[in-house]
mmCIF file of C-alpha atoms in Angstrom:
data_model
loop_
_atom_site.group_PDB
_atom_site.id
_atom_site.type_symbol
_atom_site.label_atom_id
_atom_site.label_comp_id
_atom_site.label_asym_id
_atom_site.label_seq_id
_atom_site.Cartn_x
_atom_site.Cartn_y
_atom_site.Cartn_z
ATOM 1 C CA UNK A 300 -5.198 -9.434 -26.994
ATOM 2 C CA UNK A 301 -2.346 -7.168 -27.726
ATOM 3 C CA UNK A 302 -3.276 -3.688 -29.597
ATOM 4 C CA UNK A 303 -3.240 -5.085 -33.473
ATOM 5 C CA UNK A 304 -2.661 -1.909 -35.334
ATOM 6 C CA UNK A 305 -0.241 0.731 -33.206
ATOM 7 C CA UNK A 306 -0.407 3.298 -36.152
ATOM 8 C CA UNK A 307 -4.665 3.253 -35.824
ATOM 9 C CA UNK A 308 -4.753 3.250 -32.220
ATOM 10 C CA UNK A 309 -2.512 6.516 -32.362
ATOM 11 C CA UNK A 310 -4.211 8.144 -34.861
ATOM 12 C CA UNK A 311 -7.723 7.415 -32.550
ATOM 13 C CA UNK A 312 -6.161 8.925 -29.490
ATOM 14 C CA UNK A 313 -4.864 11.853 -31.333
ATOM 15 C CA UNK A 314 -8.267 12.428 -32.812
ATOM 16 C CA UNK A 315 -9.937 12.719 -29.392
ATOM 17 C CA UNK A 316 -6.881 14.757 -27.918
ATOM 18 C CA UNK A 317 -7.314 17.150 -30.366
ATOM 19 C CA UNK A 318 -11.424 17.753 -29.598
ATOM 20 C CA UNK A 319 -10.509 18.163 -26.026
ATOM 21 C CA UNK A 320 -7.728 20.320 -26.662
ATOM 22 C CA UNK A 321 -9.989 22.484 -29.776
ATOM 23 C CA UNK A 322 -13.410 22.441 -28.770
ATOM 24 C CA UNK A 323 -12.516 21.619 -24.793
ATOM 25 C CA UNK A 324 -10.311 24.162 -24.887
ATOM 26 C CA UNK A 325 -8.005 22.137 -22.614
ATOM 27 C CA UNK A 326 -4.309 23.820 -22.750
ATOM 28 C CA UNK A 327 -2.514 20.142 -23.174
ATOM 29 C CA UNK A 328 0.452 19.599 -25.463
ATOM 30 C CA UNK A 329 0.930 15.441 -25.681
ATOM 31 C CA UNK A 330 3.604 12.969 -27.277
ATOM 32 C CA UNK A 331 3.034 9.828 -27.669
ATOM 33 C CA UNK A 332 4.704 6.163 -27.580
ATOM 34 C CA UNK A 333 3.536 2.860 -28.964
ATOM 35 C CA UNK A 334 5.193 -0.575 -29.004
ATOM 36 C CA UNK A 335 8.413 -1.536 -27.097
ATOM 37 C CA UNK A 336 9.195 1.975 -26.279
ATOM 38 C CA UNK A 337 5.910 2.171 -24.288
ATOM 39 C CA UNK A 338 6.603 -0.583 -22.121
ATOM 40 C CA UNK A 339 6.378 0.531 -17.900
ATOM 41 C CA UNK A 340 9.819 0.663 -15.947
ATOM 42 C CA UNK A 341 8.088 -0.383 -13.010
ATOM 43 C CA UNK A 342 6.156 -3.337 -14.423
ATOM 44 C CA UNK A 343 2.809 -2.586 -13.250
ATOM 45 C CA UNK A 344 0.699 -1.775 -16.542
ATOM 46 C CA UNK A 345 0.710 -3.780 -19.511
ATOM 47 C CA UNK A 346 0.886 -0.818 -21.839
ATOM 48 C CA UNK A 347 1.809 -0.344 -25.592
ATOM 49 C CA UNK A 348 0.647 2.704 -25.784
ATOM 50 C CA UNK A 349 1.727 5.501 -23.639
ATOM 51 C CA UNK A 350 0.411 9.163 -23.766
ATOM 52 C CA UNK A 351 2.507 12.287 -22.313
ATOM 53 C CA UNK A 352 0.821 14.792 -21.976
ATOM 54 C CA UNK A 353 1.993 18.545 -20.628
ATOM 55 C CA UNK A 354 0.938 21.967 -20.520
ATOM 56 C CA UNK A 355 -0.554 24.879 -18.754
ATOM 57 C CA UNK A 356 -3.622 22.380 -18.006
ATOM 58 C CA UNK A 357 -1.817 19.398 -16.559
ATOM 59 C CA UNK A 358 -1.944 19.983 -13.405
ATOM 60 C CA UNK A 359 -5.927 20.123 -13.870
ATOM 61 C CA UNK A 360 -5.481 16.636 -14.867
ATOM 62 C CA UNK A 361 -4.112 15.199 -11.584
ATOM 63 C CA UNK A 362 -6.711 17.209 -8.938
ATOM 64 C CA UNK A 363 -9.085 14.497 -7.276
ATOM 65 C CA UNK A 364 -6.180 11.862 -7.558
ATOM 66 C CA UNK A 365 -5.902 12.037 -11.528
ATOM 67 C CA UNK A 366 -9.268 11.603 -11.967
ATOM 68 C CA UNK A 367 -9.665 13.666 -15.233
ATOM 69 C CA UNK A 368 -6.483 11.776 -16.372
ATOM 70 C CA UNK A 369 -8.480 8.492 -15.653
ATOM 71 C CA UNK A 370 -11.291 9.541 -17.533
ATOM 72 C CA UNK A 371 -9.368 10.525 -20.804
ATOM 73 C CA UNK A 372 -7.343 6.831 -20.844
ATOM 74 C CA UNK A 373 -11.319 5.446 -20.113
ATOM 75 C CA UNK A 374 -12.694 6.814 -22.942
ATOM 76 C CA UNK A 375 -9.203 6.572 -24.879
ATOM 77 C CA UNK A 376 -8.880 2.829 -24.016
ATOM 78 C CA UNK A 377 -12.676 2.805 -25.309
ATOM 79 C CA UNK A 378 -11.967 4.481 -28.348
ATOM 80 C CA UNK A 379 -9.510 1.933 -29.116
ATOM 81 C CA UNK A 380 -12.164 -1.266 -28.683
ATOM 82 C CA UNK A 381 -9.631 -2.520 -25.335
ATOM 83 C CA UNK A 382 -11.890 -5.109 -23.214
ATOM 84 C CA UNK A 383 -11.842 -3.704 -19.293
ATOM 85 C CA UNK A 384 -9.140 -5.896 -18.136
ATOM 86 C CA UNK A 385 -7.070 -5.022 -21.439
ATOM 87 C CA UNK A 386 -7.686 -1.028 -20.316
ATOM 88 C CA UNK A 387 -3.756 -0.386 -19.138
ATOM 89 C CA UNK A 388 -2.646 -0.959 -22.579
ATOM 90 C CA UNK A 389 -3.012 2.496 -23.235
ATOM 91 C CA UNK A 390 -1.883 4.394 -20.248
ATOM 92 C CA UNK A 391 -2.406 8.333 -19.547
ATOM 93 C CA UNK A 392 0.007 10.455 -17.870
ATOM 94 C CA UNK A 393 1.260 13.487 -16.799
ATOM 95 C CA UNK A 394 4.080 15.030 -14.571
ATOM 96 C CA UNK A 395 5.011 12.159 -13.409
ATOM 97 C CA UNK A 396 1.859 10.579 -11.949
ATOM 98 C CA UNK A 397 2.045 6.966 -12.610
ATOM 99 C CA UNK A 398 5.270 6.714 -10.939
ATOM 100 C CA UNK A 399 4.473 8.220 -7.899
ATOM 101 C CA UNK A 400 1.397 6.129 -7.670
ATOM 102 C CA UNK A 401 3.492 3.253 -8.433
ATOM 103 C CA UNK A 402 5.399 4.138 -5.189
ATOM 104 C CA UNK A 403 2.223 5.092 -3.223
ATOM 105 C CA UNK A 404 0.817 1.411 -4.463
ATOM 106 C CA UNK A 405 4.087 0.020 -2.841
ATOM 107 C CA UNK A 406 4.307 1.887 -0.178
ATOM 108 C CA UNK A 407 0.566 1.151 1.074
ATOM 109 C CA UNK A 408 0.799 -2.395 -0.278
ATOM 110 C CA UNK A 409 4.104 -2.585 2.274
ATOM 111 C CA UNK A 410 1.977 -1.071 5.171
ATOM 112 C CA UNK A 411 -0.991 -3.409 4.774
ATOM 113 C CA UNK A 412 1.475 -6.340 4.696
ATOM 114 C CA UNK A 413 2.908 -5.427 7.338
ATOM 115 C CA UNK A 414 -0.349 -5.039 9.426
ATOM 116 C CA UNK A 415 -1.299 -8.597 7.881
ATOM 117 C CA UNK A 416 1.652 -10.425 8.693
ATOM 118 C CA UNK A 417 1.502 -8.918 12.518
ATOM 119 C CA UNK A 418 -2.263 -9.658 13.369
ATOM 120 C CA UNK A 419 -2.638 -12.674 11.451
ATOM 121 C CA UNK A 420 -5.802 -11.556 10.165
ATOM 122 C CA UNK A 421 -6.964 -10.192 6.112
ATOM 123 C CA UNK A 422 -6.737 -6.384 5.453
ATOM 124 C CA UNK A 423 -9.553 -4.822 2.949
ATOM 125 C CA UNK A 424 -8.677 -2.332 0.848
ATOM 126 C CA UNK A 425 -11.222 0.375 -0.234
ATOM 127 C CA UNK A 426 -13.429 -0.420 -3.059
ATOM 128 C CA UNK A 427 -11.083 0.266 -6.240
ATOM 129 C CA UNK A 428 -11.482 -0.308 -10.292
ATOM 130 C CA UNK A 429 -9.991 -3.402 -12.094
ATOM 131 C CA UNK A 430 -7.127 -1.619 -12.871
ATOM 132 C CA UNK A 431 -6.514 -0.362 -9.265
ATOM 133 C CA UNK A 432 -6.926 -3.584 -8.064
ATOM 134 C CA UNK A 433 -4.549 -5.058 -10.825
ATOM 135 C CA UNK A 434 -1.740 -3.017 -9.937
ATOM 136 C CA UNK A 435 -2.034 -3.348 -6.271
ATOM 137 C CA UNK A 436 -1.949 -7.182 -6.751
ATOM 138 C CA UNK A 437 1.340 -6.832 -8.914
ATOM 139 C CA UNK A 438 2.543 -4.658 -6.112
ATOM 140 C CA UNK A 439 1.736 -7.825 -3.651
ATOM 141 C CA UNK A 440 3.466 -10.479 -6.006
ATOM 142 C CA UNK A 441 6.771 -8.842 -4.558
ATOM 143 C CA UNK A 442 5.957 -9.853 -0.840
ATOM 144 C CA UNK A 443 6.056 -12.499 0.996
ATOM 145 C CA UNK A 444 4.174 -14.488 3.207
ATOM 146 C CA UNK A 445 0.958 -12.839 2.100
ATOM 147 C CA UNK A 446 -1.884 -13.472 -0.319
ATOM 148 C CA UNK A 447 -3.985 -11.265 -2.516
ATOM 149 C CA UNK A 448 -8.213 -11.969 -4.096
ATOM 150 C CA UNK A 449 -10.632 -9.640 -5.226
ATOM 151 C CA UNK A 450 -13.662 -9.906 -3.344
ATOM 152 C CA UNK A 451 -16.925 -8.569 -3.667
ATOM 153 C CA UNK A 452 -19.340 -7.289 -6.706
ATOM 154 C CA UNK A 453 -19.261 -4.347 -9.310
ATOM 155 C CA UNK A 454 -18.360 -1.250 -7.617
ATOM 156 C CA UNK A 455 -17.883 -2.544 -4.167
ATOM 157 C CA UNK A 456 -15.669 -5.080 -5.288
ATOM 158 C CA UNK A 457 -12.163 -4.456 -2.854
ATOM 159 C CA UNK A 458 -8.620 -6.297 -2.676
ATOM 160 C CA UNK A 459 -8.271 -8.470 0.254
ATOM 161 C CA UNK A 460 -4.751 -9.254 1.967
ATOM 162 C CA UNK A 461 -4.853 -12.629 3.661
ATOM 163 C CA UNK A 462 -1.831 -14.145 5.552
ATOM 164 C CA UNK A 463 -0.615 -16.999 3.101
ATOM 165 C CA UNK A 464 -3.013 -20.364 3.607
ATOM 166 C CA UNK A 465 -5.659 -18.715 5.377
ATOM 167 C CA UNK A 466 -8.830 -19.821 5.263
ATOM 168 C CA UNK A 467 -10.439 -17.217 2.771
ATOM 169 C CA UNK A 468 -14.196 -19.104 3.164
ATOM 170 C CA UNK A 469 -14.030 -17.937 6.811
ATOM 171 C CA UNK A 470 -13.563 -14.451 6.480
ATOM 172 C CA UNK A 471 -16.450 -11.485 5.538
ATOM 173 C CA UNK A 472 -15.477 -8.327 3.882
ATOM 174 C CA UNK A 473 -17.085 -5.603 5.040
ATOM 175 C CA UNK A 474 -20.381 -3.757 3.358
ATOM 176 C CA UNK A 475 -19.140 -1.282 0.495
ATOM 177 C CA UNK A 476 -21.704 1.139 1.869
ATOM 178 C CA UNK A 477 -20.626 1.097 5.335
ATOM 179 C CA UNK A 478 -17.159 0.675 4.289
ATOM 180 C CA UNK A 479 -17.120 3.993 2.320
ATOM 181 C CA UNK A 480 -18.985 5.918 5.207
ATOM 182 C CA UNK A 481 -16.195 4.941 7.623
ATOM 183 C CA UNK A 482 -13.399 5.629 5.455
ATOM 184 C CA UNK A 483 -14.751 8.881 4.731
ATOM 185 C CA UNK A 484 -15.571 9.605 8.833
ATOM 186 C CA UNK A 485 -12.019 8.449 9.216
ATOM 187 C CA UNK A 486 -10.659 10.465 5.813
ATOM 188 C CA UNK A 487 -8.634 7.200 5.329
ATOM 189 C CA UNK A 488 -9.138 5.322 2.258
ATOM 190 C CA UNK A 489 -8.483 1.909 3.621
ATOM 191 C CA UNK A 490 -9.946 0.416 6.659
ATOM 192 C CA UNK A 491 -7.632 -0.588 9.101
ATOM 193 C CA UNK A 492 -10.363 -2.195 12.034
ATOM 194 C CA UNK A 493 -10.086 -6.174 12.783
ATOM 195 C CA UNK A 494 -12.361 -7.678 9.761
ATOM 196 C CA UNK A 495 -14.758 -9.322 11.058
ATOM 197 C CA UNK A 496 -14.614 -13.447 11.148
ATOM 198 C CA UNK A 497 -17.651 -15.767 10.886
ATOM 199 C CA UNK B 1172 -37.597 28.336 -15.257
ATOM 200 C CA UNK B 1173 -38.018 27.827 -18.718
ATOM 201 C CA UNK B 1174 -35.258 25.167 -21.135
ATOM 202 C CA UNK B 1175 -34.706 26.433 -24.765
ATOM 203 C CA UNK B 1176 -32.952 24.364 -27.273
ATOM 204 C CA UNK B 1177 -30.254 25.448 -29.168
ATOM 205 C CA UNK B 1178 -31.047 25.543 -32.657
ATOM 206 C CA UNK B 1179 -28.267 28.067 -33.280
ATOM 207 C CA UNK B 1180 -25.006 27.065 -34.305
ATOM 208 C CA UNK B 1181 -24.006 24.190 -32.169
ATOM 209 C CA UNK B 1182 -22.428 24.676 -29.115
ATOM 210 C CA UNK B 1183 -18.380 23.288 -29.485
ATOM 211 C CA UNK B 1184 -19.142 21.458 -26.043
ATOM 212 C CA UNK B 1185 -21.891 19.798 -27.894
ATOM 213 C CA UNK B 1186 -20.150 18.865 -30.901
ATOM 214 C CA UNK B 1187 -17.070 17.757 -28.321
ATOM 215 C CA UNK B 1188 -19.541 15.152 -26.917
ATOM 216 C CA UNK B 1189 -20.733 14.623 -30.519
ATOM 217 C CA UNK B 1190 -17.707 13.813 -31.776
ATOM 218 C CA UNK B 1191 -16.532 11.548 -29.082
ATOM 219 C CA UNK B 1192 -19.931 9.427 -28.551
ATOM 220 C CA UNK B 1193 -20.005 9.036 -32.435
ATOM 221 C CA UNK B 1194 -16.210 7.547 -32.350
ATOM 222 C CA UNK B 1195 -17.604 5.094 -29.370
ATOM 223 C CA UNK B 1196 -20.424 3.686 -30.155
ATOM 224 C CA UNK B 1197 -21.403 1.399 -33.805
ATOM 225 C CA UNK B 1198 -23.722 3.774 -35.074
ATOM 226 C CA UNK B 1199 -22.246 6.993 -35.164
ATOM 227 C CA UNK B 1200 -25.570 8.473 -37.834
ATOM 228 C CA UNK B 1201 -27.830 7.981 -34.854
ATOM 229 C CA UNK B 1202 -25.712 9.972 -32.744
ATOM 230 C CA UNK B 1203 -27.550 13.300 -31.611
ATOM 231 C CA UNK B 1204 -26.776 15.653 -29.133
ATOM 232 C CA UNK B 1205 -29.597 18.447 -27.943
ATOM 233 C CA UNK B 1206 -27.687 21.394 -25.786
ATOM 234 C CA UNK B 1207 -30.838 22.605 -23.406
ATOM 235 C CA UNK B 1208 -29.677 25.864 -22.333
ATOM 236 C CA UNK B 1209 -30.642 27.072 -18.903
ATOM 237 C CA UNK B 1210 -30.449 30.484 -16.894
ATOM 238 C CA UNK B 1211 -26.788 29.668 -15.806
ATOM 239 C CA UNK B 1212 -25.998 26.060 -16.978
ATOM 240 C CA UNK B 1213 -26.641 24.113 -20.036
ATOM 241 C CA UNK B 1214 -28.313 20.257 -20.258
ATOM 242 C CA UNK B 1215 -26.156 18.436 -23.274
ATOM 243 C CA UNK B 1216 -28.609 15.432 -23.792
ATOM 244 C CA UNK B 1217 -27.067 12.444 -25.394
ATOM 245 C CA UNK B 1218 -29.038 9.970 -27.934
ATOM 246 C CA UNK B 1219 -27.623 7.098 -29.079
ATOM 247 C CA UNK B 1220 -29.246 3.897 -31.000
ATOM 248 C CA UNK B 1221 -31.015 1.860 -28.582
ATOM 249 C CA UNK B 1222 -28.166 -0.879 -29.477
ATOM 250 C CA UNK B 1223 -25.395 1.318 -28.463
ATOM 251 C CA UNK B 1224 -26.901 2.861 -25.253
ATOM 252 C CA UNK B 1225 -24.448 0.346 -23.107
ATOM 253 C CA UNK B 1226 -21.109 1.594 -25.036
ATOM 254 C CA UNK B 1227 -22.004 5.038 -23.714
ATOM 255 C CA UNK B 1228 -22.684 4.228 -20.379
ATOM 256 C CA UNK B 1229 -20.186 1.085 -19.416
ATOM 257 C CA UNK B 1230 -19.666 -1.461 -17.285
ATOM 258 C CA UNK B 1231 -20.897 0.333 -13.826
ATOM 259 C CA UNK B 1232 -21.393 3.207 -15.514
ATOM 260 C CA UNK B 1233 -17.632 4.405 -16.138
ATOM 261 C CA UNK B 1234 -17.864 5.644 -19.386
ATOM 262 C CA UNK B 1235 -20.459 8.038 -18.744
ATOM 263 C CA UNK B 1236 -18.915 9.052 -15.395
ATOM 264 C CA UNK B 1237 -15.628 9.704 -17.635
ATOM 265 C CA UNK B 1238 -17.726 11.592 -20.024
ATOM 266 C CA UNK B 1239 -18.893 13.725 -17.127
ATOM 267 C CA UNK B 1240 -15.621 14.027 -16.066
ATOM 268 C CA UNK B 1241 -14.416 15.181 -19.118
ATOM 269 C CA UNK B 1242 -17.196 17.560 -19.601
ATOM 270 C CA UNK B 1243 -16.606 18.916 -15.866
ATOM 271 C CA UNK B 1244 -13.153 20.000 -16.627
ATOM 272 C CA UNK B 1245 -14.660 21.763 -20.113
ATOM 273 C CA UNK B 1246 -17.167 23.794 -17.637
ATOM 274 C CA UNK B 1247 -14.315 25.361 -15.912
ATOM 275 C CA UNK B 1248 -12.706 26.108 -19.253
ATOM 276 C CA UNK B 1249 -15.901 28.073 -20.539
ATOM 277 C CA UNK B 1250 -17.208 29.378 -16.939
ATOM 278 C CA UNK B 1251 -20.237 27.859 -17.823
ATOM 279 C CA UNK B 1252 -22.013 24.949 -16.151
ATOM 280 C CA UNK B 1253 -22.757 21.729 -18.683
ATOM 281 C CA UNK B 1254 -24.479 18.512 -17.692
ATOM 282 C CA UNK B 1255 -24.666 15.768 -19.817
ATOM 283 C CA UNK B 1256 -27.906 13.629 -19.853
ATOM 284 C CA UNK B 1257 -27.719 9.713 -21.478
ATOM 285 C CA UNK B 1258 -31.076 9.449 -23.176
ATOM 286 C CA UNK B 1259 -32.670 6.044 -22.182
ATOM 287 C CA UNK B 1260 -34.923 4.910 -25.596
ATOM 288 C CA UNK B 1261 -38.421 6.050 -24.817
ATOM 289 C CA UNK B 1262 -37.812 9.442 -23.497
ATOM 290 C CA UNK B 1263 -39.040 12.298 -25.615
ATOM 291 C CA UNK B 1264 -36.668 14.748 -26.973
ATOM 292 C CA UNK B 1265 -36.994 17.791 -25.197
ATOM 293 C CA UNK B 1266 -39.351 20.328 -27.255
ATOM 294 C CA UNK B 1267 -38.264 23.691 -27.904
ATOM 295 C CA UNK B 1268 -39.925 26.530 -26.240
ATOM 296 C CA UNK B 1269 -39.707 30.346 -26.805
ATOM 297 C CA UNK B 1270 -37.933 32.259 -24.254
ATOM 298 C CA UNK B 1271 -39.324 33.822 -21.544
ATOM 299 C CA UNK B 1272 -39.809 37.852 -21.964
#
């Protein structure tokens, strides 16, 4: 369900910027953009509410691949009453970041296509979040000959790219445990092995 | 190692958490954070109505890892180590104790 009440949802977000920028002490100057103007150039979020934010402490915001800028549109999304799958409506960002991951998504959504379409056989992709997972299948939507599910449970669950009309009931992702032990032995984030078939 | 509770003028870390758990969950009166200061880190422990322990935690945990997240980045802002602790209903609040001499 769309965001009801722009002018609320602002004033929310601009309530909990301001703790983290009083009592957090967090150097961050923001502006912020609801409704049309919000709206993604690159089509990947759904968002109608779009926070800028700038400052001394920015760049603190994008260490660990923007994981403190994740965790402010989590809560911010939260403050806001947005259901998980509803989260992008209020989007987070700073020097740039969203774009460049938007061309990072393509650009490793073009590689694992690629590998797909040349072996035949379904790529995982690491573990990610809904939203991760959303984007990357909005990156896929653009490609063809290749098909995109979810697969797996809570924070294990992955995105799978299957050639188009393969037979998804044959294939096994791999473990999330062993998964994330190989990608870190490898310092890759996606694993690039032959899946295993049954 | 000993824990003392702040009874002092609250910490703004604590009232940071305070302010934000009370504008997540339903009922923001039951909404209590204790700031258990430690030799070189502090323990901000979180209590929430038994009813709204899930809105501070999430699905998989993601709120409270954002919390922590959040409350990571404040650490390096006040050189000063804070943890944040979700109190599960049934744990005793922690009891003040006089500092060591």
């Amino acid at each position: 369900m769309p965001i009801q009440d722009y002018k609320t949802a602002a004033e929310t977000i601009v309530q909990f910027l301001k703790l983290l920028t009083s009592h957090g002490r967090l150097r961050l100057r923001y502006r912020i953009t609801a409704g049309a103007g919000a709206a993604d150039p690159h089509g990947l979020e759904a968002r109608e509410i779009y926070i800028e934010l700038s400052g001394p402490d920015a760049p603190l915001l994008l260490e660990r691949d923007g994981e403190l800028l994740r965790a402010m549109e989590h809560i911010a999304a939260k403050l806001v009453h947005l259901e998980s799958e509803e989260h992008d409506r209020v989007s987070f960002d700073a020097e740039n970041f969203k774009a460049l991951r938007a061309q990072e998504l393509r650009l490793r959504a073009e590689t694992a296509a690629a590998t797909v379409l040349r072996t035949r056989e379904p790529f995982p992709f690491a573990p990610a979040s809904s939203r991760e997972r959303r984007l990357l299948h909005l990156v896929f939507r653009g490609i063809a000959g290749v098909e995109t599910a979810s697969v797996g449970e809570g924070a294990g669950r992955m995105l799978v790219v299957y050639p188009a009309g393969y037979d998804r009931a044959s294939y096994t992702p791999p473990a999330p445990p062993a998964f994330a032990e190989r990608g870190r032995a490898s310092g890759r984030r996606e694993q690039s092995r032959a899946p295993r078939r049954r | 190692m000993t824990d003392q509770v702040n009874n002092a003028l609250p910490d703004p870390t604590q009232t940071l958490i305070r302010e934000i758990a009370r504008a997540l969950v339903d009922d923001p009166d039951a909404v209590e954070v204790q700031a258990l200061v430690r030799d070189e880190s502090t323990v901000l422990r979180l209590h929430v109505s038994d009813a709204d322990i899930g809105k501070v935690i999430g699905k998989q945990g993601r709120t409270a890892h954002s919390l922590r997240t959040i409350l990571s980045a404040v650490s390096m802002k006040y050189h000063h180590r804070y943890t944040l602790d979700i109190v599960e209903s049934g744990e005793p609040p922690a009891r003040p104790s006089l500092p060591q001499e």
